[in-house]
Coordinates of C-alpha atoms in Angstrom, one line a residue:
M1 CA -27.6 3.0 -23.3
S2 CA -31.1 4.1 -22.4
L3 CA -33.3 2.4 -19.9
P4 CA -36.4 0.5 -21.1
A5 CA -39.5 2.7 -20.9
T6 CA -40.9 0.9 -17.8
A7 CA -37.7 1.6 -15.9
Q8 CA -37.8 5.2 -16.9
E9 CA -41.5 5.4 -15.8
I10 CA -40.6 3.9 -12.5
D11 CA -37.8 6.4 -11.9
N12 CA -40.2 9.2 -12.8
L13 CA -42.9 7.8 -10.4
T14 CA -41.3 6.2 -7.4
A15 CA -41.0 8.3 -4.3
A16 CA -37.3 8.2 -3.2
Y17 CA -37.9 10.5 -0.2
S18 CA -40.4 12.6 1.6
E19 CA -40.1 16.0 3.2
D20 CA -42.8 17.8 5.2
G21 CA -45.6 15.7 3.7
R22 CA -44.4 16.0 0.1
Y23 CA -42.8 13.1 -1.9
F24 CA -40.1 13.3 -4.5
T25 CA -38.3 11.1 -7.0
E26 CA -34.5 10.7 -6.9
D27 CA -34.3 13.7 -9.3
D28 CA -36.2 15.9 -6.8
V29 CA -39.3 15.9 -8.9
P30 CA -42.7 15.9 -7.1
T31 CA -44.5 12.6 -7.1
Y32 CA -47.3 10.7 -5.3
N33 CA -47.3 8.2 -2.5
V34 CA -50.2 5.8 -2.2
A35 CA -50.2 3.3 0.7
E36 CA -51.3 -0.3 0.3
D37 CA -54.6 0.5 1.9
G38 CA -55.2 3.2 -0.8
T39 CA -54.4 6.2 1.4
V40 CA -53.0 9.0 -0.8
D41 CA -50.6 11.7 0.2
W42 CA -52.0 15.2 0.8
M43 CA -50.6 16.6 -2.5
T44 CA -52.4 13.9 -4.5
Y45 CA -55.7 14.6 -2.7
S46 CA -55.3 18.3 -3.1
G47 CA -54.4 17.8 -6.7
F48 CA -57.7 16.0 -7.3
R49 CA -59.5 19.0 -5.8
R50 CA -57.6 21.6 -7.7
Y51 CA -57.6 19.8 -11.0
H52 CA -61.4 19.6 -10.8
S53 CA -61.8 23.2 -9.9
E54 CA -59.5 24.6 -12.7
C55 CA -58.5 22.0 -15.3
H56 CA -61.3 19.5 -15.9
V57 CA -63.5 21.9 -17.8
C58 CA -61.2 21.6 -20.8
H59 CA -59.2 18.4 -20.1
G60 CA -62.1 16.3 -18.8
P61 CA -62.7 14.6 -15.5
E62 CA -59.8 12.7 -13.9
G63 CA -57.3 13.8 -16.6
E64 CA -59.1 11.6 -19.2
G65 CA -59.3 14.2 -21.9
S66 CA -62.2 15.6 -23.8
S67 CA -63.2 16.5 -27.4
Y68 CA -61.8 20.0 -26.6
A69 CA -58.4 19.2 -25.0
P70 CA -56.1 16.2 -24.6
A71 CA -55.9 13.8 -21.7
L72 CA -53.3 14.9 -19.2
K73 CA -52.9 11.8 -17.0
K74 CA -50.3 10.3 -19.3
S75 CA -48.7 13.7 -20.1
A76 CA -47.7 14.0 -16.4
I77 CA -45.7 10.8 -16.7
D78 CA -44.3 11.3 -20.2
M79 CA -43.6 15.1 -20.1
D80 CA -40.7 16.5 -18.2
Y81 CA -41.8 18.2 -15.0
Y82 CA -40.2 21.5 -15.9
D83 CA -41.9 21.4 -19.4
F84 CA -45.2 20.8 -17.6
V85 CA -44.6 23.8 -15.4
D86 CA -43.6 25.9 -18.4
V87 CA -46.7 25.0 -20.4
V88 CA -49.1 25.6 -17.5
T89 CA -47.4 28.9 -16.6
N90 CA -46.9 30.3 -20.0
G91 CA -49.4 28.5 -22.2
R92 CA -48.8 26.9 -25.6
Q93 CA -50.2 27.2 -29.1
K94 CA -50.1 24.6 -31.8
V95 CA -51.8 26.1 -34.8
N96 CA -51.2 24.5 -38.3
A97 CA -53.1 22.7 -41.0
A98 CA -53.3 19.5 -38.9
E99 CA -54.2 20.9 -35.5
H100 CA -55.4 23.9 -33.6
S101 CA -54.8 23.8 -29.9
V102 CA -54.3 26.6 -27.5
M103 CA -53.4 26.1 -23.9
P104 CA -53.9 29.5 -22.0
A105 CA -51.3 30.7 -19.6
F106 CA -52.1 30.3 -16.0
G107 CA -49.1 32.0 -14.5
E108 CA -51.2 34.8 -13.0
N109 CA -53.8 32.5 -11.5
P110 CA -53.0 31.6 -7.9
N111 CA -55.7 28.9 -7.9
V112 CA -53.5 27.0 -10.3
M113 CA -50.0 28.2 -9.5
C114 CA -50.2 27.8 -5.7
Y115 CA -51.2 24.2 -6.4
L116 CA -49.3 23.3 -9.5
D117 CA -47.3 20.5 -7.9
D118 CA -50.5 19.1 -6.4
I119 CA -52.1 19.0 -9.8
Y120 CA -49.0 17.4 -11.4
V121 CA -48.7 14.8 -8.7
Y122 CA -52.4 13.9 -9.0
L123 CA -52.1 13.5 -12.8
K124 CA -49.1 11.3 -12.4
A125 CA -51.0 9.1 -9.9
R126 CA -53.9 8.9 -12.4
G127 CA -51.5 8.2 -15.3
A128 CA -49.9 5.3 -13.4
D129 CA -53.3 3.9 -12.6
V130 CA -52.6 3.9 -8.8
V131 CA -55.5 6.2 -8.0
P132 CA -58.9 5.3 -9.4
R133 CA -61.4 7.7 -10.8
G134 CA -63.3 9.8 -8.3
R135 CA -62.3 11.5 -5.0
P136 CA -59.7 9.6 -3.1
G137 CA -61.3 7.9 -0.2
K138 CA -58.4 8.2 2.3
K139 CA -55.8 10.8 2.6
E140 CA -52.8 11.7 4.7
G141 CA -53.2 14.9 6.8
K142 CA -52.0 18.2 5.6
S143 CA -48.6 19.1 7.1
D144 CA -48.0 22.4 8.8
V145 CA -45.4 23.3 6.2
I146 CA -47.8 22.6 3.3
R147 CA -50.4 24.8 5.0
E148 CA -47.9 27.6 5.6
D149 CA -46.6 27.5 2.0
E150 CA -50.2 27.5 0.7
N151 CA -51.1 30.5 2.8
A152 CA -47.9 32.4 1.8
C153 CA -48.6 31.7 -1.9
L154 CA -52.2 32.8 -1.8
E155 CA -51.4 36.0 0.1
G156 CA -48.4 36.9 -2.1

C-alpha cells in the first residue's frame, strides 16, 4: 500500500537529522531546515546564491521556470534525488514531435557540482513554499566542515 502524496512529500522534505550543518531525510537525502523565525540552514542560503549564479538564466528566478526551461522548484520534490544528480551531471535531451528540450551536462562545472546539494536543497525549500522569493533574510552560519568540503571540491 502506498502512502498518500502528502505523506510521501513530508518524508522527502522533513529533516530527520543533521550533521555538520547539513540536514537529511530519513533516507539520507539532503533537505532544508527553516526555523520558525525564518532562519534558513546554510545549504539553503548557499543554494539560493548558486542557483542564481548558474541556473536561473534558463530556469527562471527562484525556480519558477521560464519560456525557455521548466520550473525546478517542484521537480526537486517530485524527482528522486539521485535522478536530479544524474540529470544535472550528465544532461538530458527530450527531442520529439511534441517537445524539444535539452538540459546541458554540468558534470565538469565546479560552480555547479561543488554546490549541487545546496541547489537541490534550495529548490526543495522553494517547492515546499517554506522559503519565499528573494534572498533569505536570515541564515545559519557556515560550518567548518562545509567550508573544508567546499574548498577541497573547488581545488580538486
